[in-house]
PDB file of C-alpha atoms in Angstrom:
ATOM      1  CA  UNK A1380      39.206 -51.832  40.834  1.00 91.00           C
ATOM      2  CA  UNK A1381      42.541 -51.075  42.423  1.00 93.00           C
ATOM      3  CA  UNK A1382      43.938 -54.504  43.283  1.00 93.00           C
ATOM      4  CA  UNK A1383      47.230 -55.590  44.826  1.00 95.00           C
ATOM      5  CA  UNK A1384      50.114 -55.482  44.648  1.00 95.00           C
ATOM      6  CA  UNK A1385      50.179 -51.763  45.397  1.00 96.00           C
ATOM      7  CA  UNK A1386      53.164 -49.511  44.662  1.00 95.00           C
ATOM      8  CA  UNK A1387      53.453 -49.027  48.435  1.00 96.00           C
ATOM      9  CA  UNK A1388      51.869 -51.495  50.841  1.00 97.00           C
ATOM     10  CA  UNK A1389      48.921 -49.722  52.519  1.00 98.00           C
ATOM     11  CA  UNK A1390      49.350 -48.891  56.182  1.00 98.00           C
ATOM     12  CA  UNK A1391      46.149 -48.063  58.045  1.00 99.00           C
ATOM     13  CA  UNK A1392      45.715 -46.753  61.557  1.00 98.00           C
ATOM     14  CA  UNK A1393      43.270 -45.680  64.193  1.00 98.00           C
ATOM     15  CA  UNK A1394      43.826 -44.459  67.721  1.00 96.00           C
ATOM     16  CA  UNK A1395      44.374 -48.023  68.958  1.00 97.00           C
ATOM     17  CA  UNK A1396      45.717 -50.056  66.033  1.00 99.00           C
ATOM     18  CA  UNK A1397      48.265 -49.847  63.251  1.00 99.00           C
ATOM     19  CA  UNK A1398      47.708 -52.183  60.296  1.00 99.00           C
ATOM     20  CA  UNK A1399      50.907 -52.957  58.441  1.00 98.00           C
ATOM     21  CA  UNK A1400      52.492 -55.451  56.094  1.00 97.00           C
ATOM     22  CA  UNK A1401      53.383 -58.862  57.484  1.00 94.00           C
ATOM     23  CA  UNK A1402      57.071 -59.579  58.116  1.00 92.00           C
ATOM     24  CA  UNK A1403      58.951 -62.784  58.820  1.00 91.00           C
ATOM     25  CA  UNK A1404      59.992 -61.205  62.128  1.00 93.00           C
ATOM     26  CA  UNK A1405      56.302 -61.452  63.181  1.00 95.00           C
ATOM     27  CA  UNK A1406      56.307 -65.248  63.010  1.00 95.00           C
ATOM     28  CA  UNK A1407      57.516 -65.965  66.581  1.00 95.00           C
ATOM     29  CA  UNK A1408      54.964 -63.563  68.098  1.00 95.00           C
ATOM     30  CA  UNK A1409      52.028 -64.742  65.996  1.00 95.00           C
ATOM     31  CA  UNK A1410      52.850 -68.425  65.441  1.00 94.00           C
ATOM     32  CA  UNK A1411      49.878 -69.675  67.483  1.00 94.00           C
ATOM     33  CA  UNK A1412      47.395 -67.964  65.111  1.00 95.00           C
ATOM     34  CA  UNK A1413      49.363 -68.204  61.864  1.00 93.00           C
ATOM     35  CA  UNK A1414      47.239 -70.343  59.554  1.00 91.00           C
ATOM     36  CA  UNK A1415      46.959 -71.132  55.878  1.00 89.00           C
ATOM     37  CA  UNK A1416      44.037 -73.057  54.385  1.00 85.00           C
ATOM     38  CA  UNK A1417      42.843 -73.845  57.907  1.00 84.00           C
ATOM     39  CA  UNK A1418      46.145 -75.399  59.026  1.00 89.00           C
ATOM     40  CA  UNK A1419      47.933 -73.772  61.974  1.00 91.00           C
ATOM     41  CA  UNK A1420      51.727 -73.477  61.778  1.00 94.00           C
ATOM     42  CA  UNK A1421      53.391 -75.942  64.146  1.00 93.00           C
ATOM     43  CA  UNK A1422      56.964 -74.641  63.954  1.00 95.00           C
ATOM     44  CA  UNK A1423      58.878 -71.471  63.167  1.00 95.00           C
ATOM     45  CA  UNK A1424      59.990 -72.995  59.872  1.00 96.00           C
ATOM     46  CA  UNK A1425      56.397 -73.775  58.909  1.00 95.00           C
ATOM     47  CA  UNK A1426      55.325 -70.306  60.047  1.00 95.00           C
ATOM     48  CA  UNK A1427      57.920 -68.703  57.794  1.00 95.00           C
ATOM     49  CA  UNK A1428      56.708 -70.827  54.857  1.00 95.00           C
ATOM     50  CA  UNK A1429      53.126 -69.722  55.543  1.00 94.00           C
ATOM     51  CA  UNK A1430      54.196 -66.080  55.718  1.00 94.00           C
ATOM     52  CA  UNK A1431      55.995 -66.513  52.372  1.00 95.00           C
ATOM     53  CA  UNK A1432      52.839 -68.014  50.826  1.00 94.00           C
ATOM     54  CA  UNK A1433      50.741 -65.132  52.152  1.00 93.00           C
ATOM     55  CA  UNK A1434      53.187 -62.672  50.589  1.00 94.00           C
ATOM     56  CA  UNK A1435      53.141 -64.566  47.283  1.00 95.00           C
ATOM     57  CA  UNK A1436      49.312 -64.504  47.306  1.00 95.00           C
ATOM     58  CA  UNK A1437      49.544 -60.723  47.698  1.00 96.00           C
ATOM     59  CA  UNK A1438      51.922 -60.486  44.716  1.00 96.00           C
ATOM     60  CA  UNK A1439      49.533 -62.748  42.758  1.00 96.00           C
ATOM     61  CA  UNK A1440      46.689 -60.229  43.389  1.00 95.00           C
ATOM     62  CA  UNK A1441      44.690 -62.655  45.574  1.00 95.00           C
ATOM     63  CA  UNK A1442      45.037 -61.194  49.083  1.00 95.00           C
ATOM     64  CA  UNK A1443      45.848 -58.191  51.215  1.00 98.00           C
ATOM     65  CA  UNK A1444      46.829 -59.254  54.718  1.00 96.00           C
ATOM     66  CA  UNK A1445      47.775 -56.896  57.536  1.00 98.00           C
ATOM     67  CA  UNK A1446      49.356 -57.491  60.914  1.00 98.00           C
ATOM     68  CA  UNK A1447      47.337 -55.758  63.635  1.00 99.00           C
ATOM     69  CA  UNK A1448      49.767 -53.928  65.871  1.00 98.00           C
ATOM     70  CA  UNK A1449      48.955 -52.282  69.206  1.00 98.00           C
ATOM     71  CA  UNK A1450      49.783 -48.591  68.684  1.00 97.00           C
ATOM     72  CA  UNK A1451      50.879 -48.164  72.304  1.00 96.00           C
ATOM     73  CA  UNK A1452      53.159 -51.200  72.724  1.00 97.00           C
ATOM     74  CA  UNK A1453      53.909 -51.816  69.005  1.00 96.00           C
ATOM     75  CA  UNK A1454      53.234 -55.485  69.718  1.00 96.00           C
ATOM     76  CA  UNK A1455      51.647 -57.576  66.935  1.00 97.00           C
ATOM     77  CA  UNK A1456      48.328 -58.905  68.238  1.00 98.00           C
ATOM     78  CA  UNK A1457      46.639 -60.471  65.208  1.00 98.00           C
ATOM     79  CA  UNK A1458      45.775 -60.408  61.527  1.00 98.00           C
ATOM     80  CA  UNK A1459      43.051 -58.912  59.358  1.00 98.00           C
ATOM     81  CA  UNK A1460      42.807 -59.118  55.615  1.00 97.00           C
ATOM     82  CA  UNK A1461      41.195 -60.066  52.351  1.00 98.00           C
ATOM     83  CA  UNK A1462      41.367 -63.729  51.374  1.00 91.00           C
ATOM     84  CA  UNK A1463      40.315 -65.905  48.435  1.00 90.00           C
ATOM     85  CA  UNK A1464      40.780 -63.362  45.633  1.00 93.00           C
ATOM     86  CA  UNK A1465      38.522 -60.598  44.384  1.00 97.00           C
ATOM     87  CA  UNK A1466      36.277 -62.328  41.845  1.00 96.00           C
ATOM     88  CA  UNK A1467      33.402 -60.125  40.646  1.00 96.00           C
ATOM     89  CA  UNK A1468      34.742 -57.256  42.773  1.00 97.00           C
ATOM     90  CA  UNK A1469      33.951 -59.056  46.033  1.00 98.00           C
ATOM     91  CA  UNK A1470      36.493 -59.129  48.854  1.00 98.00           C
ATOM     92  CA  UNK A1471      36.155 -61.526  51.780  1.00 98.00           C
ATOM     93  CA  UNK A1472      37.534 -60.220  55.069  1.00 98.00           C
ATOM     94  CA  UNK A1473      38.905 -62.520  57.718  1.00 95.00           C
ATOM     95  CA  UNK A1474      40.455 -61.764  61.087  1.00 96.00           C
ATOM     96  CA  UNK A1475      42.064 -63.391  64.105  1.00 95.00           C
ATOM     97  CA  UNK A1476      43.585 -62.176  67.361  1.00 97.00           C
ATOM     98  CA  UNK A1477      45.868 -63.863  69.832  1.00 97.00           C
ATOM     99  CA  UNK A1478      43.708 -65.061  72.705  1.00 95.00           C
ATOM    100  CA  UNK A1479      45.119 -62.647  75.302  1.00 97.00           C
ATOM    101  CA  UNK A1480      44.103 -59.661  73.148  1.00 97.00           C
ATOM    102  CA  UNK A1481      40.503 -60.703  72.477  1.00 94.00           C
ATOM    103  CA  UNK A1482      37.838 -58.468  73.964  1.00 93.00           C
ATOM    104  CA  UNK A1483      40.233 -55.534  74.345  1.00 95.00           C
ATOM    105  CA  UNK A1484      38.978 -53.439  71.421  1.00 95.00           C
ATOM    106  CA  UNK A1485      41.598 -54.288  68.792  1.00 98.00           C
ATOM    107  CA  UNK A1486      39.401 -56.018  66.236  1.00 97.00           C
ATOM    108  CA  UNK A1487      36.615 -53.443  65.920  1.00 97.00           C
ATOM    109  CA  UNK A1488      38.822 -50.687  64.429  1.00 98.00           C
ATOM    110  CA  UNK A1489      40.894 -53.206  62.448  1.00 98.00           C
ATOM    111  CA  UNK A1490      37.871 -54.658  60.684  1.00 98.00           C
ATOM    112  CA  UNK A1491      36.462 -51.193  60.011  1.00 97.00           C
ATOM    113  CA  UNK A1492      39.754 -49.898  58.569  1.00 98.00           C
ATOM    114  CA  UNK A1493      40.098 -52.931  56.288  1.00 98.00           C
ATOM    115  CA  UNK A1494      36.454 -52.780  55.128  1.00 98.00           C
ATOM    116  CA  UNK A1495      36.661 -49.056  54.367  1.00 98.00           C
ATOM    117  CA  UNK A1496      39.951 -49.572  52.518  1.00 98.00           C
ATOM    118  CA  UNK A1497      38.274 -52.214  50.353  1.00 98.00           C
ATOM    119  CA  UNK A1498      35.348 -49.985  49.460  1.00 97.00           C
ATOM    120  CA  UNK A1499      37.041 -46.597  49.180  1.00 97.00           C
ATOM    121  CA  UNK A1500      40.522 -47.407  47.866  1.00 97.00           C
ATOM    122  CA  UNK A1501      40.276 -50.797  46.195  1.00 98.00           C
ATOM    123  CA  UNK A1502      36.830 -49.879  44.826  1.00 97.00           C
ATOM    124  CA  UNK A1503      35.399 -53.300  45.612  1.00 98.00           C
ATOM    125  CA  UNK A1504      31.725 -53.825  44.804  1.00 97.00           C
ATOM    126  CA  UNK A1505      31.209 -55.733  48.051  1.00 97.00           C
ATOM    127  CA  UNK A1506      33.060 -56.593  51.221  1.00 98.00           C
ATOM    128  CA  UNK A1507      31.835 -59.764  52.881  1.00 98.00           C
ATOM    129  CA  UNK A1508      32.679 -61.818  55.948  1.00 98.00           C
ATOM    130  CA  UNK A1509      31.819 -65.460  56.516  1.00 97.00           C
ATOM    131  CA  UNK A1510      31.527 -67.169  59.897  1.00 97.00           C
ATOM    132  CA  UNK A1511      29.830 -70.028  61.682  1.00 96.00           C
ATOM    133  CA  UNK A1512      26.388 -69.516  63.203  1.00 97.00           C
ATOM    134  CA  UNK A1513      27.959 -70.756  66.463  1.00 96.00           C
ATOM    135  CA  UNK A1514      30.602 -67.994  66.560  1.00 95.00           C
ATOM    136  CA  UNK A1515      28.590 -65.505  68.609  1.00 95.00           C
ATOM    137  CA  UNK A1516      31.504 -63.134  69.238  1.00 93.00           C
ATOM    138  CA  UNK A1517      32.303 -62.856  65.523  1.00 95.00           C
ATOM    139  CA  UNK A1518      28.630 -62.261  64.718  1.00 97.00           C
ATOM    140  CA  UNK A1519      28.434 -59.496  67.337  1.00 96.00           C
ATOM    141  CA  UNK A1520      31.651 -57.924  65.999  1.00 96.00           C
ATOM    142  CA  UNK A1521      30.341 -57.976  62.438  1.00 97.00           C
ATOM    143  CA  UNK A1522      27.006 -56.465  63.486  1.00 96.00           C
ATOM    144  CA  UNK A1523      28.790 -53.649  65.373  1.00 94.00           C
ATOM    145  CA  UNK A1524      30.900 -52.952  62.273  1.00 94.00           C
ATOM    146  CA  UNK A1525      27.925 -52.434  59.932  1.00 95.00           C
ATOM    147  CA  UNK A1526      27.986 -55.915  58.434  1.00 98.00           C
ATOM    148  CA  UNK A1527      24.499 -57.197  57.640  1.00 97.00           C
ATOM    149  CA  UNK A1528      23.550 -60.871  57.515  1.00 97.00           C
ATOM    150  CA  UNK A1529      22.744 -61.659  53.878  1.00 97.00           C
ATOM    151  CA  UNK A1530      22.809 -65.438  53.665  1.00 96.00           C
ATOM    152  CA  UNK A1531      22.300 -68.453  55.917  1.00 96.00           C
ATOM    153  CA  UNK A1532      23.713 -71.674  54.533  1.00 93.00           C
ATOM    154  CA  UNK A1533      22.325 -75.096  55.457  1.00 89.00           C
ATOM    155  CA  UNK A1534      25.627 -76.084  57.080  1.00 94.00           C
ATOM    156  CA  UNK A1535      25.417 -73.267  59.648  1.00 94.00           C
ATOM    157  CA  UNK A1536      27.687 -70.879  57.761  1.00 96.00           C
ATOM    158  CA  UNK A1537      26.608 -67.227  57.645  1.00 98.00           C
ATOM    159  CA  UNK A1538      27.560 -64.594  55.065  1.00 98.00           C
ATOM    160  CA  UNK A1539      27.590 -60.918  56.037  1.00 98.00           C
ATOM    161  CA  UNK A1540      27.833 -57.920  53.707  1.00 98.00           C
ATOM    162  CA  UNK A1541      29.488 -54.647  54.767  1.00 98.00           C
ATOM    163  CA  UNK A1542      27.197 -51.619  54.497  1.00 94.00           C
ATOM    164  CA  UNK A1543      29.165 -48.402  54.857  1.00 82.00           C
TER     165      UNK A1543
END
């Protein structure tokens, strides 16, 4: 496997999105969706600390987290990335967009770029995504991106596996 940190942080792009490394300058624009361990940042100071922890996790070989940037406006609109390490060659993808950018076609290419990067460059054995059975939009997004439901947990959590 080819795990982080990489000699050069990977930048990925499609016609609509540019995936790039997170920067502290992104904190004010993305504060409302900046989370760590399920806790949303409540201040710029806390957001900067979270961004520093995300970067340290990358250096510790546990994550790869990209800012999703609109290629037309260059505005950061969300995050996509691998979380929770890479045990047994499995990478878990997670994603979030600012509310005003949801449903505008940013997440589909972002998720696909990140999944393909995991399989083709990182040489992961599996790319998975986990969501709630109540999150219909996430389930639809995963299905459109070639993720297949592989496990239903008793607590309503669903696990999907990427099939490229």
